[in-house]
Short mmCIF file of C-alpha atoms in Angstrom, two decimals:
data_model
loop_
_atom_site.label_atom_id
_atom_site.label_comp_id
_atom_site.label_asym_id
_atom_site.label_seq_id
_atom_site.Cartn_x
_atom_site.Cartn_y
_atom_site.Cartn_z
CA MET O 205 -15.57 -6.31 17.10
CA THR O 206 -12.14 -6.55 18.56
CA THR O 207 -11.49 -5.58 22.09
CA GLU O 208 -8.64 -3.15 22.05
CA GLN O 209 -8.79 -1.94 25.62
CA ASN O 210 -5.54 -2.21 27.53
CA ASP O 211 -3.67 -2.99 24.33
CA PRO O 212 -0.05 -2.05 25.12
CA LEU O 213 0.26 -0.65 21.59
CA ASP O 214 -2.39 1.98 22.29
CA ALA O 215 0.11 4.12 24.22
CA TYR O 216 2.33 4.12 21.12
CA PHE O 217 -0.51 5.01 18.77
CA ASP O 218 -1.56 7.81 21.15
CA ALA O 219 1.99 9.13 21.17
CA ALA O 220 2.12 9.03 17.37
CA ARG O 221 -1.18 10.94 17.05
CA ALA O 222 0.06 13.52 19.56
CA LYS O 223 3.14 14.04 17.40
CA ALA O 224 1.25 14.22 14.12
CA PRO O 225 3.30 16.24 11.60
CA GLN O 226 1.70 19.51 10.58
CA PRO O 227 2.23 21.12 7.18
CA SER O 228 4.64 24.03 7.45
CA GLY O 229 3.70 27.44 6.11
CA ALA O 230 6.15 26.89 3.27
CA LEU O 231 4.48 23.62 2.27
CA GLN O 232 1.02 25.21 2.37
CA ALA O 233 2.33 28.05 0.22
CA ARG O 234 3.70 25.55 -2.31
CA ILE O 235 0.38 23.74 -2.41
CA LEU O 236 -1.55 26.98 -2.94
CA THR O 237 0.87 28.14 -5.61
CA ASP O 238 0.02 24.95 -7.48
CA ALA O 239 -3.69 25.62 -6.95
CA ASP O 240 -3.27 29.13 -8.38
CA ALA O 241 -1.42 27.76 -11.40
CA VAL O 242 -4.19 25.24 -12.05
CA LEU O 243 -6.82 27.97 -11.76
CA ALA O 244 -4.85 30.22 -14.09
CA SER O 245 -4.36 27.49 -16.67
CA ALA O 246 -8.04 26.62 -16.54
CA GLY O 247 -8.85 30.26 -17.26
CA ALA O 248 -11.91 32.10 -16.03
CA PRO O 249 -14.98 29.96 -15.53
CA ALA O 250 -17.13 29.70 -18.66
CA LYS O 251 -19.60 32.56 -18.92
CA ALA O 252 -23.22 32.10 -19.93
CA PRO O 253 -23.93 32.99 -23.54
CA PRO O 254 -25.40 36.52 -23.99
CA GLY O 255 -29.17 36.49 -23.74
CA ARG O 256 -31.88 39.05 -24.50
CA LEU O 257 -30.95 41.19 -21.49
CA HIS O 258 -27.37 41.43 -22.70
CA ALA O 259 -28.55 42.35 -26.20
CA PHE O 260 -30.85 45.05 -24.79
CA LEU O 261 -28.12 46.40 -22.55
CA ALA O 262 -25.72 46.55 -25.46
CA ALA O 263 -28.32 48.48 -27.48
CA VAL O 264 -29.02 51.11 -24.80
CA GLY O 265 -25.38 51.62 -23.86
CA GLY O 266 -24.67 49.12 -21.08
CA TRP O 267 -25.32 49.23 -17.36
CA PRO O 268 -24.61 53.00 -16.91
CA ALA O 269 -27.38 53.84 -19.36
CA MET O 270 -29.62 51.30 -17.66
CA ALA O 271 -29.02 53.00 -14.31
CA GLY O 272 -30.07 56.38 -15.68
CA LEU O 273 -33.13 54.87 -17.29
CA ALA O 274 -34.13 53.16 -14.06
CA THR O 275 -33.68 56.38 -12.06
CA ALA O 276 -35.83 58.37 -14.46
CA THR O 277 -38.52 55.69 -14.43
CA LEU O 278 -38.64 55.56 -10.65
CA ALA O 279 -38.75 59.36 -10.37
CA GLY O 280 -41.68 59.47 -12.80
CA VAL O 281 -43.59 56.82 -10.91
CA TRP O 282 -42.93 58.58 -7.61
CA ILE O 283 -44.11 61.98 -8.86
CA GLY O 284 -47.23 60.30 -10.20
CA ILE O 285 -48.04 58.62 -6.90
CA SER O 286 -47.06 61.41 -4.58
CA PRO O 287 -46.74 64.75 -6.40
CA PRO O 288 -44.57 67.32 -4.66
CA ALA O 289 -46.40 70.45 -3.39
CA MET O 290 -44.93 72.64 -6.10
CA VAL O 291 -46.37 70.46 -8.83
CA GLU O 292 -49.84 70.49 -7.20
CA THR O 293 -49.76 74.31 -6.89
CA LEU O 294 -48.95 74.63 -10.54
CA ILE O 295 -51.81 72.32 -11.49
CA GLU O 296 -54.37 74.16 -9.31
CA THR O 297 -53.50 77.78 -10.12
CA GLN O 298 -52.59 77.56 -13.75
CA THR O 299 -55.13 79.20 -16.11
CA VAL O 300 -54.54 79.16 -19.76
CA GLU O 301 -55.66 82.05 -21.94
CA TYR O 302 -55.83 80.76 -25.45
CA LEU O 303 -56.97 84.11 -26.95
CA PRO O 304 -55.64 86.92 -24.89
CA GLY O 305 -57.60 90.10 -25.63
CA PHE O 306 -60.67 88.21 -26.82
CA ASP O 307 -62.67 89.48 -23.85
CA ALA O 308 -61.93 93.03 -24.87
CA LEU O 309 -63.47 92.47 -28.31
CA LEU O 310 -66.69 91.38 -26.69
CA GLU O 311 -66.99 94.51 -24.70
CA GLU O 312 -69.41 97.02 -26.02
CA GLY O 313 -68.09 100.24 -26.90
CA MET B 66 -17.87 33.40 1.06
CA PRO B 67 -15.31 34.13 3.81
CA LEU B 68 -12.91 31.36 4.86
CA ASP B 69 -14.54 30.86 8.28
CA ALA B 70 -17.92 30.24 6.68
CA MET B 71 -16.45 27.38 4.67
CA SER B 72 -16.18 25.17 7.76
CA ASP B 73 -19.74 23.99 7.10
CA VAL B 74 -19.05 23.12 3.47
CA SER B 75 -18.21 19.48 2.70
CA ASP B 76 -14.91 18.53 1.09
CA THR B 77 -16.77 17.76 -2.12
CA GLY B 78 -18.53 21.13 -1.98
CA LEU B 79 -15.18 22.88 -1.58
CA LEU B 80 -13.74 20.97 -4.50
CA VAL B 81 -16.65 22.05 -6.71
CA ARG B 82 -16.17 25.66 -5.58
CA PHE B 83 -12.47 25.42 -6.44
CA ALA B 84 -13.31 24.05 -9.88
CA ASN B 85 -15.49 27.13 -10.35
CA GLY B 86 -12.57 29.42 -9.62
CA ASP B 87 -12.93 29.96 -5.86
CA ARG B 88 -9.39 30.27 -4.47
CA LEU B 89 -10.56 30.39 -0.86
CA ALA B 90 -11.93 26.90 -1.33
CA ALA B 91 -8.37 25.82 -2.15
CA VAL B 92 -7.16 27.42 1.09
CA ALA B 93 -9.85 25.62 3.10
CA LEU B 94 -9.11 22.28 1.42
CA THR B 95 -5.39 22.71 2.03
CA GLN B 96 -5.99 23.37 5.71
CA ARG B 97 -8.34 20.43 5.95
CA LEU B 98 -6.67 17.73 3.87
CA SER B 99 -2.95 18.43 3.71
CA PRO B 100 -2.30 17.49 7.39
CA ARG B 101 -3.90 14.11 6.77
CA ALA B 102 -1.92 13.53 3.59
CA LEU B 103 1.29 14.63 5.27
CA GLY B 104 0.70 12.45 8.34
CA PHE B 105 0.07 9.35 6.26
CA ALA B 106 3.00 10.01 3.92
CA THR B 107 5.40 10.72 6.79
CA ARG B 108 4.58 7.44 8.47
CA MET B 109 4.69 5.50 5.24
CA LEU B 110 8.05 6.89 4.15
CA GLY B 111 9.66 7.74 7.49
CA ASP B 112 11.13 10.83 5.83
CA ALA B 113 9.71 14.30 6.40
CA ALA B 114 11.08 15.93 3.23
CA GLU B 115 9.88 13.15 0.96
CA ALA B 116 6.50 13.18 2.70
CA GLU B 117 6.18 16.91 1.96
CA ASP B 118 6.90 16.30 -1.71
CA VAL B 119 4.32 13.53 -1.83
CA THR B 120 1.75 15.75 -0.10
CA GLN B 121 2.32 18.58 -2.57
CA ASP B 122 2.11 16.18 -5.51
CA ALA B 123 -1.09 14.58 -4.22
CA MET B 124 -2.73 17.98 -3.63
CA LEU B 125 -1.70 19.08 -7.13
CA ARG B 126 -3.47 16.01 -8.53
CA LEU B 127 -6.53 16.96 -6.49
CA TRP B 128 -6.55 20.48 -8.00
CA LYS B 129 -6.22 19.05 -11.47
CA ILE B 130 -9.02 16.54 -11.13
CA ALA B 131 -11.43 19.05 -9.53
CA PRO B 132 -13.23 20.05 -12.79
CA GLU B 133 -13.94 16.39 -13.54
CA TRP B 134 -14.96 15.47 -9.99
CA ARG B 135 -18.16 13.45 -9.98
CA GLN B 136 -20.16 13.86 -6.80
CA GLY B 137 -21.13 10.69 -4.99
CA GLU B 138 -18.24 8.60 -6.25
CA ALA B 139 -15.73 8.96 -3.46
CA GLU B 140 -14.87 11.36 -0.71
CA PRO B 141 -12.01 13.68 -1.64
CA ALA B 142 -10.15 12.61 1.53
CA THR B 143 -10.43 8.93 0.57
CA TRP B 144 -9.29 9.72 -2.96
CA LEU B 145 -6.36 11.72 -1.58
CA TYR B 146 -5.27 8.95 0.78
CA ARG B 147 -5.26 6.57 -2.21
CA VAL B 148 -3.10 8.93 -4.24
CA VAL B 149 -0.71 9.42 -1.33
CA ARG B 150 -0.50 5.67 -0.90
CA ASN B 151 0.34 5.11 -4.57
CA LEU B 152 2.93 7.87 -4.58
CA CYS B 153 4.54 6.46 -1.44
CA ILE B 154 4.63 2.95 -2.89
CA ASP B 155 6.27 4.31 -6.06
CA ARG B 156 8.95 6.02 -3.99
CA LEU B 157 9.54 2.97 -1.81
CA ARG B 158 9.88 0.78 -4.91
CA LYS B 159 12.35 3.15 -6.49
CA ALA B 160 14.31 3.39 -3.28
CA ARG B 161 14.55 -0.38 -3.05
CA GLY B 162 14.95 -0.94 -6.76
CA VAL B 163 12.70 -4.01 -6.73
CA GLY B 164 9.01 -4.75 -7.17
CA LEU B 165 6.69 -4.46 -4.21
CA ASP B 166 5.97 -8.19 -4.13
CA GLN B 167 9.64 -9.06 -4.19
CA ILE B 168 10.57 -7.05 -1.16
CA ALA B 169 12.28 -9.14 1.45
CA GLU B 170 11.43 -8.79 5.07
CA PRO B 171 13.39 -5.88 6.48
CA GLU B 172 16.43 -6.61 8.51
CA ASP B 173 16.21 -6.46 12.22
CA GLY B 174 16.36 -2.85 13.31
CA THR B 175 15.74 -3.41 16.97
CA PRO B 176 18.78 -1.45 18.20
CA SER B 177 17.13 1.72 16.89
CA VAL B 178 13.80 0.82 18.45
CA GLU B 179 15.62 0.14 21.69
CA ALA B 180 17.36 3.51 21.55
CA ALA B 181 14.04 5.26 21.09
CA LEU B 182 12.57 3.35 24.00
CA ILE B 183 15.49 4.30 26.20
CA ALA B 184 14.82 7.89 25.23
CA GLN B 185 11.19 7.25 26.22
CA ASP B 186 10.08 8.43 22.82
CA ARG B 187 7.17 6.16 22.05
CA ALA B 188 6.30 7.91 18.78
CA ALA B 189 9.84 7.45 17.45
CA ALA B 190 9.97 3.83 18.60
CA LEU B 191 6.66 3.12 16.89
CA GLN B 192 7.86 4.74 13.67
CA LEU B 193 10.98 2.63 13.67
CA ALA B 194 8.92 -0.48 14.29
CA LEU B 195 6.48 0.57 11.53
CA ASN B 196 9.39 0.93 9.13
CA GLN B 197 10.13 -2.75 9.64
CA LEU B 198 6.65 -3.88 8.62
CA PRO B 199 5.79 -5.03 5.11
CA ASP B 200 4.27 -2.11 3.21
CA ARG B 201 0.67 -3.31 3.17
CA GLN B 202 0.63 -4.07 6.87
CA ARG B 203 2.16 -0.68 7.56
CA GLU B 204 -0.46 1.09 5.42
CA ALA B 205 -3.33 -0.71 7.11
CA VAL B 206 -2.02 -0.11 10.65
CA ILE B 207 -1.32 3.59 10.02
CA LEU B 208 -4.72 4.21 8.45
CA ARG B 209 -6.60 2.26 11.11
CA HIS B 210 -4.79 3.09 14.31
CA ILE B 211 -3.14 6.46 13.71
CA GLU B 212 -5.30 8.13 11.07
CA GLY B 213 -8.35 6.59 12.73
CA LEU B 214 -10.18 5.51 9.57
CA ALA B 215 -12.84 2.81 9.48
CA ASN B 216 -12.03 -0.50 7.82
CA PRO B 217 -14.42 0.00 4.84
CA GLU B 218 -12.71 3.32 3.99
CA ILE B 219 -9.28 1.69 4.30
CA ALA B 220 -10.51 -1.07 2.00
CA GLN B 221 -11.44 1.61 -0.57
CA ILE B 222 -8.06 3.29 -0.26
CA MET B 223 -6.08 0.06 -0.53
CA GLU B 224 -8.50 -1.43 -3.09
CA ILE B 225 -8.89 -4.66 -1.15
CA SER B 226 -11.69 -6.28 0.87
CA THR B 227 -12.60 -5.24 4.41
CA GLU B 228 -11.62 -8.73 5.57
CA ALA B 229 -8.18 -8.28 4.03
CA VAL B 230 -7.82 -4.98 5.91
CA GLU B 231 -8.68 -6.70 9.18
CA SER B 232 -6.14 -9.42 8.46
CA LEU B 233 -3.41 -6.94 7.59
CA THR B 234 -4.00 -4.77 10.67
CA ALA B 235 -4.03 -7.86 12.93
CA ARG B 236 -0.78 -9.15 11.48
CA GLY B 237 0.75 -5.69 11.58
CA LYS B 238 -0.13 -5.22 15.22
CA ARG B 239 1.29 -8.59 16.15
CA ALA B 240 4.53 -7.68 14.45
CA LEU B 241 4.63 -4.30 16.18
CA SER B 242 4.03 -5.90 19.55
CA ALA B 243 6.83 -8.35 18.84
CA ALA B 244 9.16 -5.51 17.91
CA LEU B 245 8.32 -3.35 20.90
CA SER B 246 7.28 -5.55 23.81
CA PRO B 247 10.43 -7.55 24.57
CA LYS B 248 12.53 -4.44 24.62
CA ARG B 249 10.06 -2.65 26.85
CA GLU B 250 10.21 -5.48 29.34
CA GLU B 251 13.99 -5.61 29.26
CA LEU B 252 14.11 -1.90 29.93
CA GLY B 253 11.52 -2.06 32.70
CA TYR B 254 9.48 0.32 30.60
CA ASP B 255 6.02 -1.19 31.12
CA ASP B 256 3.46 1.02 32.74
#
């Protein structure tokens, strides 16, 4: 290790560091313009090849169709787990008469 | 990722992000690395406009090499310093019209150093004294004592041994002291 304390040059090095040149806004803009050009020339990053999900999505009509399908599925599951009151009322009160008027035939008369 | 959040990302991480199309990574790298490149180039060349051109050129080379960057090989900052150094040497050679090894010792420029000392502008006096050093001594002194790099990193940048860096910085500092000290004493400038 060198001992650099009290080195008369230190005051000069300190002064130089204090006056360190800073890139102007114009220089930074030039640098970033170059970066943009490199990005543009490289094109968009390579995309992953289409897999089974992409094939399925293409078959059902893309993400919008998938959203509708998901909504319908969730609604069905929810009604199954927690049926709304109206649905329960319908289930409880509904009576089906398969042969209306059959009772009348059985009546004596 | 917002720009502020990139302060925790390493230079290499930013370079990989840029290679993947992240423009904000380019902004962060520019803010981080361009002042260092500009500082080194300015002191090497002693010319602000040329130093800006070198900085832009070096950063452009960084953008171009980003897709091929192999992690673990070198730090982007070290790589950039090396590119700046080579670009500066090219410009100095062209300006002098001779090979680097054939460059004669610069002529005595002490009147300028003296003028800067009279003006009590230590930074300017140092720059003028640096301009008088042989290129390799100047590189080593700037990287060690102004840019604050460790000798092993300087050795990587200059592609020489650590011992050679120590030798160059020692010789460079002796020459700087010789250029600055007598004039300081004459001017009663010591403090």
